[in-house]
CSV table of C-alpha atoms in Angstrom, one decimal:
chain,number,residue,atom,x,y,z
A,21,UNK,CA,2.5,4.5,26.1
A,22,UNK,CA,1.9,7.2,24.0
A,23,UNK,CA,0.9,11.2,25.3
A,24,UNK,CA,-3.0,9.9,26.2
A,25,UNK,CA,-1.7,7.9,28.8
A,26,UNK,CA,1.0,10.3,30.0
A,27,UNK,CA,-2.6,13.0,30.8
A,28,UNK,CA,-4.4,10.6,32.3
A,29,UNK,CA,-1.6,9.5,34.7
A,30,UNK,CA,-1.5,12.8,35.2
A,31,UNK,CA,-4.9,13.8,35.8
A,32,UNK,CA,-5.0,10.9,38.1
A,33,UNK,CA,-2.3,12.0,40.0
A,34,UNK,CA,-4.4,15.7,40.0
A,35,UNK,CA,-7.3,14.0,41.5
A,36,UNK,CA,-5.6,11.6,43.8
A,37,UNK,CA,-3.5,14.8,45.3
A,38,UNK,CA,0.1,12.5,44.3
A,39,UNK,CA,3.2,14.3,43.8
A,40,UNK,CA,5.5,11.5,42.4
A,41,UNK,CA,4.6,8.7,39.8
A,42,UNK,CA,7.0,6.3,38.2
A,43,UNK,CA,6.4,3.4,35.9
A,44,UNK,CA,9.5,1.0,34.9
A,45,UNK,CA,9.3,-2.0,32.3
A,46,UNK,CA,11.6,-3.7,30.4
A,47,UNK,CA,12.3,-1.3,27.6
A,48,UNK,CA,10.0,1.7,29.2
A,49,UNK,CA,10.7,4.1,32.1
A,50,UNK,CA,8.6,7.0,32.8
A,51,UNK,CA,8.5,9.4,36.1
A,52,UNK,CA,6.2,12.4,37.0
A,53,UNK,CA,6.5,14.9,39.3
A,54,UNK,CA,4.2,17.6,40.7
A,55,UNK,CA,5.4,20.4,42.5
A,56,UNK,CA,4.9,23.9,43.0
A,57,UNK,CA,4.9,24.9,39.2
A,58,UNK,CA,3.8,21.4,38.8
A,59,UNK,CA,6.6,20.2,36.4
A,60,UNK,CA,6.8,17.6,34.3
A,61,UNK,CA,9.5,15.4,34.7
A,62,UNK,CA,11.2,14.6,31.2
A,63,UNK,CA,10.3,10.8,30.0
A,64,UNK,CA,12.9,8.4,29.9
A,65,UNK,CA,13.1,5.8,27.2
A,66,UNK,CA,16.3,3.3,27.4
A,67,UNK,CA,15.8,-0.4,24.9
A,68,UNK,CA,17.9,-3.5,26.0
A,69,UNK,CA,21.0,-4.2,23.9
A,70,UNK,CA,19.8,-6.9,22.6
A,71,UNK,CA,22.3,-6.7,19.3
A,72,UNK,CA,25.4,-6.0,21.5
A,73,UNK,CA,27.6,-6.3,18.5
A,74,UNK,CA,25.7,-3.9,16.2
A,75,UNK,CA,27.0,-0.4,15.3
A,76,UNK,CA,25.4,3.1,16.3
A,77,UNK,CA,24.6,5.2,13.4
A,78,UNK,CA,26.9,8.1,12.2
A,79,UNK,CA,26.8,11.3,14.2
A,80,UNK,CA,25.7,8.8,17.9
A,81,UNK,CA,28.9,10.3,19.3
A,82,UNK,CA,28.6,10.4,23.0
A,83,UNK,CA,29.3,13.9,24.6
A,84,UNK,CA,30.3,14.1,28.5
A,85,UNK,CA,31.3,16.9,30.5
A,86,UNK,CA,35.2,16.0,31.6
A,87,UNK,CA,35.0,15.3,35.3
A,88,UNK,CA,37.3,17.4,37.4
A,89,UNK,CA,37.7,19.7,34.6
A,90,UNK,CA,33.7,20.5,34.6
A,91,UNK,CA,33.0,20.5,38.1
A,92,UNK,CA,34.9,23.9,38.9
A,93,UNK,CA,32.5,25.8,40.8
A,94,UNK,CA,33.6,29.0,38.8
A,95,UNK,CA,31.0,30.7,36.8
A,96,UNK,CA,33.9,32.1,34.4
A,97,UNK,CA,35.4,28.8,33.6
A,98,UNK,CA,32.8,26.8,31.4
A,99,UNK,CA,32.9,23.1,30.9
A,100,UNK,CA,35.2,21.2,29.0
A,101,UNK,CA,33.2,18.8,26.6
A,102,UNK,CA,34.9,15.7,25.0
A,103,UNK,CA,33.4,14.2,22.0
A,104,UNK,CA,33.5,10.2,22.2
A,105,UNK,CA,33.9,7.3,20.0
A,106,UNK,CA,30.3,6.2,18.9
A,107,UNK,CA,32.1,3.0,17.7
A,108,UNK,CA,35.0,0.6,17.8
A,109,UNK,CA,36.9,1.6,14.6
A,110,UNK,CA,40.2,3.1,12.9
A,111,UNK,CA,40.4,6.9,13.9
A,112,UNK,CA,40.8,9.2,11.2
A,113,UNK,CA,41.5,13.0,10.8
A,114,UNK,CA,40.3,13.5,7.9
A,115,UNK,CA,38.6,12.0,4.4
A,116,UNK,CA,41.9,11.3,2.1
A,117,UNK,CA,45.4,11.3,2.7
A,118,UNK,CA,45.5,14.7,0.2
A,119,UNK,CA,42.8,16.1,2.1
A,120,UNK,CA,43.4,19.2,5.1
A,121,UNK,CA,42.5,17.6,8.8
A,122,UNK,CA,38.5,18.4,8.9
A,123,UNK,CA,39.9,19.6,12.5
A,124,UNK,CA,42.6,21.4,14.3
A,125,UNK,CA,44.0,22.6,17.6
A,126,UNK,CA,41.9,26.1,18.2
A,127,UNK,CA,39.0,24.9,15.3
A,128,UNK,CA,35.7,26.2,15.9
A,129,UNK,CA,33.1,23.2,15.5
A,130,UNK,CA,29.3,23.9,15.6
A,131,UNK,CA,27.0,20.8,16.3
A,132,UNK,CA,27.5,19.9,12.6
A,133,UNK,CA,30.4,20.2,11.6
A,134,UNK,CA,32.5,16.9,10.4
A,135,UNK,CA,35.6,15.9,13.2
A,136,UNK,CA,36.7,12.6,12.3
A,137,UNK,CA,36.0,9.7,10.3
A,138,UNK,CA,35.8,6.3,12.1
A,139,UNK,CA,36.5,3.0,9.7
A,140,UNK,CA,35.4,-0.6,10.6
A,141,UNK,CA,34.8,-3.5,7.7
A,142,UNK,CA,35.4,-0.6,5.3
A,143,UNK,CA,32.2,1.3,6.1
A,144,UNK,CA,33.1,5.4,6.7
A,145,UNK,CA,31.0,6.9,9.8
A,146,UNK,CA,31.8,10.7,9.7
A,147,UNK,CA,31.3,11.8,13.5
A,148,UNK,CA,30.1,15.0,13.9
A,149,UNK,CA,30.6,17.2,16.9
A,150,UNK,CA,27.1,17.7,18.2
A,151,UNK,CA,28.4,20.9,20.1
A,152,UNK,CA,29.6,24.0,19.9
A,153,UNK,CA,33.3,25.6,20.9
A,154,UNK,CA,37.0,25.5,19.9
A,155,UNK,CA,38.7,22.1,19.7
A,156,UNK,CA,41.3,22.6,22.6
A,157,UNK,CA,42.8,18.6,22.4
A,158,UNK,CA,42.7,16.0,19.7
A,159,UNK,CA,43.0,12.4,22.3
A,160,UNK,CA,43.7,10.3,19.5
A,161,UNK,CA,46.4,9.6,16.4
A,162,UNK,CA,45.0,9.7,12.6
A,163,UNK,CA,45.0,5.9,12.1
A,164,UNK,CA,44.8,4.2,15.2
A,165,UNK,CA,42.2,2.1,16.8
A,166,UNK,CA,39.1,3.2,19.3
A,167,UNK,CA,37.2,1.8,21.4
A,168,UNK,CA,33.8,2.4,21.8
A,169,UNK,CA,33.4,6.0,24.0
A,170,UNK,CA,36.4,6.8,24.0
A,171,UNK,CA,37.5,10.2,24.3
A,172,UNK,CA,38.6,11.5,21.1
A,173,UNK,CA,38.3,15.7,21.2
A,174,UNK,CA,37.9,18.2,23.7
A,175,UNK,CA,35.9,21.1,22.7
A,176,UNK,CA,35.9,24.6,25.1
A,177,UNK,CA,31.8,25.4,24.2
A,178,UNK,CA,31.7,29.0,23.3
B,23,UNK,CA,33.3,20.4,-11.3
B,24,UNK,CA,30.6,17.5,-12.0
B,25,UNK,CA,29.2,18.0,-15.5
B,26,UNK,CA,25.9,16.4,-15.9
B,27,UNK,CA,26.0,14.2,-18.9
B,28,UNK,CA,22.5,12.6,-18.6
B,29,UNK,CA,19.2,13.8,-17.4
B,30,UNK,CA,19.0,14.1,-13.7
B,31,UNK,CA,17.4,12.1,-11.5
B,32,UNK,CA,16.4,9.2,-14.7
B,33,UNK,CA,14.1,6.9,-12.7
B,34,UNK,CA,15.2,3.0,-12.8
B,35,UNK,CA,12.8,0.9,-11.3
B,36,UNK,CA,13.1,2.0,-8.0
B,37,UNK,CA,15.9,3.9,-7.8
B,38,UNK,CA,16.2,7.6,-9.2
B,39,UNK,CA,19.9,7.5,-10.6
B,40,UNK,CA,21.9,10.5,-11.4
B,41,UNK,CA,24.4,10.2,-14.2
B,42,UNK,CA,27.9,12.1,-14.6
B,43,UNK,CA,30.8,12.4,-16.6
B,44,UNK,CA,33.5,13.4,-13.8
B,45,UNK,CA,32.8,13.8,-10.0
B,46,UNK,CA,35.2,13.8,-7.2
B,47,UNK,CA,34.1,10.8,-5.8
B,48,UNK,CA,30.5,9.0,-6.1
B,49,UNK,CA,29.8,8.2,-2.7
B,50,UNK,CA,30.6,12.4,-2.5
B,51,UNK,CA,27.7,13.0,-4.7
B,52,UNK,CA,25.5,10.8,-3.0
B,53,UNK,CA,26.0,11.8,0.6
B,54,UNK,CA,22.5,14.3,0.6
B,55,UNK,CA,20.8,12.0,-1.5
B,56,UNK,CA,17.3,10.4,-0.4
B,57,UNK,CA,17.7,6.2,0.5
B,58,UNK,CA,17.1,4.7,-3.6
B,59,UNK,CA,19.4,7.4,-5.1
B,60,UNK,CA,21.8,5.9,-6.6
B,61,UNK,CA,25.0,8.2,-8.2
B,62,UNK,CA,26.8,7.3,-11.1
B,63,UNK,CA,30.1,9.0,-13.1
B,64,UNK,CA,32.4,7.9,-16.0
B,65,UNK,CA,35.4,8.9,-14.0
B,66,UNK,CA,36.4,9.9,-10.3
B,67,UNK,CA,39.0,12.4,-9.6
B,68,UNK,CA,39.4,11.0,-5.8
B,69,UNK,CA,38.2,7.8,-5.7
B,70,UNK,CA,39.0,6.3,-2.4
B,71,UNK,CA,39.6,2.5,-1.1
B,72,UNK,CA,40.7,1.4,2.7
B,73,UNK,CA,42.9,3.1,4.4
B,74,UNK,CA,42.7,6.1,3.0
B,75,UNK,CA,43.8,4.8,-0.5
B,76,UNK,CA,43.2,5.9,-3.6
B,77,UNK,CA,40.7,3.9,-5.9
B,78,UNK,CA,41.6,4.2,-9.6
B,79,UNK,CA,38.4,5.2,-11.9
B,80,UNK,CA,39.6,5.8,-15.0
B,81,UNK,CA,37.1,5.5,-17.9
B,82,UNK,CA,35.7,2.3,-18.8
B,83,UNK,CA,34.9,1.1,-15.2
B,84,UNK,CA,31.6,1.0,-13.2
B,85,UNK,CA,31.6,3.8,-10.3
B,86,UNK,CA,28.1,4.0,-8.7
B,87,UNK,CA,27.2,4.6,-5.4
B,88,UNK,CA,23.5,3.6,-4.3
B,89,UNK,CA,22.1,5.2,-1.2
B,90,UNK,CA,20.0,2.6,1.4
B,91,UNK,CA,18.3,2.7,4.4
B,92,UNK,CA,21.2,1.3,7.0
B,93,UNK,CA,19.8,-2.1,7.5
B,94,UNK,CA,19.1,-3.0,11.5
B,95,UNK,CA,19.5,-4.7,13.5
B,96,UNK,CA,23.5,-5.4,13.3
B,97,UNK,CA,25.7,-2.8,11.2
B,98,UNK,CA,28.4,-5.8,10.4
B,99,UNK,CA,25.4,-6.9,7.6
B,100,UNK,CA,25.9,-4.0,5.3
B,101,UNK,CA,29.3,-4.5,3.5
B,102,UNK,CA,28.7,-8.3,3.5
B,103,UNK,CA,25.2,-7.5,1.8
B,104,UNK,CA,27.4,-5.0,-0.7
B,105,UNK,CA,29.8,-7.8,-1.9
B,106,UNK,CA,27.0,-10.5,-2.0
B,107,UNK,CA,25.2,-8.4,-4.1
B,108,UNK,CA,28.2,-7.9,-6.5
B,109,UNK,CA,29.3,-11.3,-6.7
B,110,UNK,CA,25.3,-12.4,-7.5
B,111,UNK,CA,25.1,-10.2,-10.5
B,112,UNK,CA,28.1,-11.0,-11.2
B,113,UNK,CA,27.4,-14.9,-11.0
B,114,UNK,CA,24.3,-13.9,-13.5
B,115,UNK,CA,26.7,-12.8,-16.3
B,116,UNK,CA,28.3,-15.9,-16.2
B,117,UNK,CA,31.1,-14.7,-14.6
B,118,UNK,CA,32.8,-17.9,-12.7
B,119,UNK,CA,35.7,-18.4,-9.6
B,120,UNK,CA,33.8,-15.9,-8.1
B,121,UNK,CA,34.6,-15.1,-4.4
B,122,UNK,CA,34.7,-12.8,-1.6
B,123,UNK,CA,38.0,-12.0,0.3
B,124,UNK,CA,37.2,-10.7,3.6
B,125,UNK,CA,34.8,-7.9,4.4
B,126,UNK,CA,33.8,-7.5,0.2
B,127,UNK,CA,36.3,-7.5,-2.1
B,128,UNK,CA,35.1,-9.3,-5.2
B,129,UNK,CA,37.4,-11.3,-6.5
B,130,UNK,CA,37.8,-13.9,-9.6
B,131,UNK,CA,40.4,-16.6,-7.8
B,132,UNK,CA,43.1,-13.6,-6.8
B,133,UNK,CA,42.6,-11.3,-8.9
B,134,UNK,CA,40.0,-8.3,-7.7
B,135,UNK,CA,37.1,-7.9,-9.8
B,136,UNK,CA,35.3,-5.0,-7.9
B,137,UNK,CA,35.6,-3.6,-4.8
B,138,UNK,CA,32.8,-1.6,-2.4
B,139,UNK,CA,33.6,1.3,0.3
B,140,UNK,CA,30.8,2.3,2.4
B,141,UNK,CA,30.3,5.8,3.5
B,142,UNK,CA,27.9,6.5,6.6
B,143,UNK,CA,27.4,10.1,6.8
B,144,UNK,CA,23.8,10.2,7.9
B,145,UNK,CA,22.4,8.4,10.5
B,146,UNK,CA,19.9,5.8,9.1
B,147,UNK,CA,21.4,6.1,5.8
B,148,UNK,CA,24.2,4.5,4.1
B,149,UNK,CA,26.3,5.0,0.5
B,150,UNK,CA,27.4,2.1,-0.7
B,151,UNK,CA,29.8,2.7,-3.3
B,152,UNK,CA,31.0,-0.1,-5.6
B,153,UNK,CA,34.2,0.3,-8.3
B,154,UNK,CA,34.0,-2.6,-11.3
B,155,UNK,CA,37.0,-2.4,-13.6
B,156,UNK,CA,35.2,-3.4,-17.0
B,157,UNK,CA,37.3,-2.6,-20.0
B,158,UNK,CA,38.9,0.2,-17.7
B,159,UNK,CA,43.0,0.2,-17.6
B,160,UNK,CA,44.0,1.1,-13.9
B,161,UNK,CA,46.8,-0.7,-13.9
B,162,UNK,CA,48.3,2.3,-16.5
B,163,UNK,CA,47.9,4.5,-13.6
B,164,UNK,CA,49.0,2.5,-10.9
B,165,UNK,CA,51.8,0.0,-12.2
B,166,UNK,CA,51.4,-2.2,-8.7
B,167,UNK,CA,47.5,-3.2,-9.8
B,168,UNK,CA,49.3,-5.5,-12.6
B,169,UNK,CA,48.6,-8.9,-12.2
B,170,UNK,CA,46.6,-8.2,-9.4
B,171,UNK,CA,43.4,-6.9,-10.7
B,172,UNK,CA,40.5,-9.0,-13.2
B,173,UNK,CA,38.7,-6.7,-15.7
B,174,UNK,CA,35.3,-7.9,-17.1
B,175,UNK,CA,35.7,-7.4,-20.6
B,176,UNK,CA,38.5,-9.8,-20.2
B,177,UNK,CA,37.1,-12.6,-18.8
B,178,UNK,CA,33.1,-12.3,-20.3
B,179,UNK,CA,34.1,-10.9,-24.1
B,180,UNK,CA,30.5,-9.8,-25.3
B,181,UNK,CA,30.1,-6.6,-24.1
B,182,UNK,CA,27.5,-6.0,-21.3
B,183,UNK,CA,25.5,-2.3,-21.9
B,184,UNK,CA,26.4,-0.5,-18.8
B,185,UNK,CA,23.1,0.8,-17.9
B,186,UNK,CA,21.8,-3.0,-17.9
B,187,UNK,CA,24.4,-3.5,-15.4
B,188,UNK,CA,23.0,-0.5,-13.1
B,189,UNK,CA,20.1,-1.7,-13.4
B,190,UNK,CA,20.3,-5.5,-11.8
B,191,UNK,CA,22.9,-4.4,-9.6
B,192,UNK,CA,20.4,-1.9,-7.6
B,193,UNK,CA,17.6,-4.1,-8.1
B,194,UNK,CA,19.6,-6.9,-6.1
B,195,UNK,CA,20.9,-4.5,-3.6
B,196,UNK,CA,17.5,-3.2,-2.9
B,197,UNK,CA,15.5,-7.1,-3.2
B,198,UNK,CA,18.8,-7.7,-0.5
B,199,UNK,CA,18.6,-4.8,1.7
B,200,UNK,CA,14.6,-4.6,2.5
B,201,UNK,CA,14.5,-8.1,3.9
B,202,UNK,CA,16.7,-6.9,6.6
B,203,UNK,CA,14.5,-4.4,8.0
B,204,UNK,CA,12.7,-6.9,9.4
B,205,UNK,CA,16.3,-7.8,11.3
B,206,UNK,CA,16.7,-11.1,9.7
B,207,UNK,CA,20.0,-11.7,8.1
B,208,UNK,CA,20.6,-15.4,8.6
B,209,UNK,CA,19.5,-16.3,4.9
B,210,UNK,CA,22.4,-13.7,4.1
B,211,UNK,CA,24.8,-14.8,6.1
B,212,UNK,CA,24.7,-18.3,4.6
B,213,UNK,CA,25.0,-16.9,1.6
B,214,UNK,CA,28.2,-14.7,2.2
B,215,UNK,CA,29.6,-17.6,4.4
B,216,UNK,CA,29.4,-19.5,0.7
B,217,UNK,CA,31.5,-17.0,-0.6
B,218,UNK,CA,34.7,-16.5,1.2
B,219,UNK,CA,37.9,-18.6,0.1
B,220,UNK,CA,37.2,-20.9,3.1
B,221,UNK,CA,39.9,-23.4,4.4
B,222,UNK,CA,42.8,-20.7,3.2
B,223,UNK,CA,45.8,-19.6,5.2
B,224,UNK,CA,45.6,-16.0,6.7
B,225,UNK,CA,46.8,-13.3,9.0
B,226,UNK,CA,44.7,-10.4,10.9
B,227,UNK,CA,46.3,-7.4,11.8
B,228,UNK,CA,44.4,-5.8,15.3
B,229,UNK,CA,46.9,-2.7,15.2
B,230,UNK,CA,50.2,-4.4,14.6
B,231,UNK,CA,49.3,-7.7,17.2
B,232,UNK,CA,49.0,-10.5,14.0
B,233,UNK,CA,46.8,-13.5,14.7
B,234,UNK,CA,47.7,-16.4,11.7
B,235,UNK,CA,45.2,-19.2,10.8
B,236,UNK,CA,42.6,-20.7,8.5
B,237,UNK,CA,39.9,-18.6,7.3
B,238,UNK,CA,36.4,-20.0,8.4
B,239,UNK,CA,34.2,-17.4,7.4
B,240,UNK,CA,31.8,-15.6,9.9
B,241,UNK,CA,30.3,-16.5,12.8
B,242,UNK,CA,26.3,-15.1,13.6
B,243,UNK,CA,27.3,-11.9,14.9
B,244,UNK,CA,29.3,-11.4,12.2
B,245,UNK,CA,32.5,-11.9,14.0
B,246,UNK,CA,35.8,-13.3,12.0
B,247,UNK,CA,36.3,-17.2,12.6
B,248,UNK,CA,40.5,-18.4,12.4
B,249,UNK,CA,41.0,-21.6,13.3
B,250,UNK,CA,44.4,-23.3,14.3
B,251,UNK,CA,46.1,-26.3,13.5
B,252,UNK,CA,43.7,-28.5,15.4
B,253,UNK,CA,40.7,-26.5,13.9
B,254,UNK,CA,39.8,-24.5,17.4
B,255,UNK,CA,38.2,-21.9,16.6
B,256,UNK,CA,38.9,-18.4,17.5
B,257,UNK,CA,35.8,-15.4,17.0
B,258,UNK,CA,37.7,-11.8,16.2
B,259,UNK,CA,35.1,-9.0,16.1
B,260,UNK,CA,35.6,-7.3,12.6
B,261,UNK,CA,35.8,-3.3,14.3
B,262,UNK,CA,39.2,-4.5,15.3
B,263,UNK,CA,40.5,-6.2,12.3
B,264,UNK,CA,42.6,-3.9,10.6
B,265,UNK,CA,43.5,-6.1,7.8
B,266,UNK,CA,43.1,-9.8,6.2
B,267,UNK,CA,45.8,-10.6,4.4
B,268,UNK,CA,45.9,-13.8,2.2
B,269,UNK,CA,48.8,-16.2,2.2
B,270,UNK,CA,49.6,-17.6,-0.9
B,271,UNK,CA,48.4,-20.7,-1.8
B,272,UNK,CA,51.1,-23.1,-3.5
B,273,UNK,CA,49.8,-25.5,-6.2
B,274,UNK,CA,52.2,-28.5,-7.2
């Protein structure tokens, strides 16, 4: 479906006075939505796993807003973000045993800046943080195992 | 600092390779490079290997790092293309008792020939960076590489130009890697499943936890095969595996 379709669906739904539309197929999902200001709805695109075992590229890292920690109802407290394994690997803080951590305790990260390296079969994947803030907790030990989304770093966005 | 010692960028078939004396590390070099760039230096000053080793590159080795587009659809294919691709060229130069010890160290019986380290620092994109020794002498820099490491000059005397070398090494990691795009790797996994020491003795490390048995090469999701006494079979998925250590084999 490419953005053709998306006008006429929604030209249709202009004409036909509908206020909700939503298509689902096996690797397609779309939903429309007219209201006042007649928004669009975002599309949604997810694809079956259909390689379960394969490896998300460098820099895939999941980000999620901490439960709990987020949900404060406070204004003045912002979320806590925690930057998550892409990958099931070897965790490590930083490119060569000489090398300085590429993160501390209290390190300002901006959405590319280089946090970890993650090993498997001797293949590198530099994660990047994808946000923005101070890294308030590193989850993880230099040279241990992850699991796929695991919580590695928290970051306070600033 | 990296001192240019060739014309950047010299175009090799495909491939626009750019030649140095001393770098840091190729893969380094590479990491903002286009896919079919392929770095090259006389020596690195921080060559890495697993675990956050050092690599030694003294003079004299091979150290090129070639930039591909990170074949879909399973990531487990890449550094089992790498150390196909090695052993093939290899193969071509006559070079004999070639094999592959688990993921791609390139080996001639148990001595290490060649070793690859993969760097991922784009998505899409990956370095593969390969180490020869050639007439190189890493064992006068690290004492415990003695007896364990094979040098080409001393097994193939005649003297192989190094840029001929370059050259049929990326042209077989490209004619290897573009197939994949389409997202089959069976032929491939054959091919590296030919390769490994099968039938020998070995221990996995998943974080300490050590699993013993008899190396049976890969299964078709790339997973590690051990099988016991009574040949069952056991599938480890490679993220996990830590390290494959070989047991010695004892000859009468």
């Amino acid at each position: 479906m490419d953005l053709k379709d998306i006008k006429a669906i929604i030209d249709l739904m202009r004409k036909n006075s509908l206020s909700e539309f939503e298509l689902e197929r096996q690797d397609f999902k779309i939903k429309l939505k007219r209201g006042v200001a007649e928004q669009v709805i975002p599309v949604e695109e997810s694809f079956p796993a259909a390689y379960p075992a394969q490896l998300p590229p460098a820099g895939a890292s999941g980000l999620s807003v901490v439960p709990g920690l987020a949900a404060a109802p406070s204004l003045a407290a912002p979320p806590v973000l925690e930057i998550k394994s892409p990958m099931i690997g070897t965790f490590y803080r930083a490119p060569s045993p000489d090398a300085a951590d590429y993160v501390e305790i209290g390190s300002e990260v901006n959405p590319e800046t280089v946090v970890c390296l993650i090993e498997a079969m001797k293949v590198m994947n530099e994660i990047k943080a994808e946000v923005k803030g101070i890294v308030t907790h590193i989850l993880v030990e230099n040279a241990k195992p992850v699991e796929f989304g695991q919580p590695l770093f928290r970051i306070r966005p600033n | 600092m990296s001192t240019v010692v060739d014309r950047p960028g010299k175009i090799v078939e495909d491939w626009t390779v750019w030649e140095y004396d001393s770098v840091t590390s190729t893969n380094l070099v590479a990491a903002e490079l286009p896919a079919w760039s392929a770095v090259r230096a006389e020596t690195q000053t921080a060559g890495r290997g697993r675990f956050q080793r050092k690599w030694v590159s003294d003079r004299g080795g091979l150290w090129l790092s070639a930039v591909v587009p990170t074949p879909s659809p399973n990531g487990r294919i890449l550094p089992l293309l790498a150390g196909v691709a090695v052993c093939d060229v290899l193969y071509g130069l006559g070079v004999r008792h070639l094999r592959l010890r688990w993921p791609n160290d390139v080996m001639v019986l148990d001595r290490k020939l060649a070793g690859v380290l993969i760097d991922q620092f784009r998505p899409g994109l990956a370095v593969i960076g390969i180490g020869l020794n050639i007439d190189n002498q890493p064992a006068c820099y690290d004492a415990t590489l003695e007896n364990h490491i094979e040098r080409l000059a001393d097994i193939r005397p005649a003297p192989i130009p190094i840029e001929n070398l370059i050259t049929v090494l990326l042209r077989r990691i490209r004619s290897l890697v573009q197939p994949l795009t389409a997202g089959d790797w069976t032929p491939l996994l054959s091919r590296v499943n030919d390769l490994w020491s099968k039938g020998r003795r070995v221990e996995l490390d998943l974080d300490g936890d050590i699993r013993g048995g008899w190396f049976a090469g890969v299964d078709d999701a790339g997973r590690l095969l051990l099988q016991d006494d009574v040949g069952a079979s056991t599938a480890y998925d490679p993220e996990k595996v830590r390290h494959l250590t070989e047991m010695p084999e004892y000859h009468e």
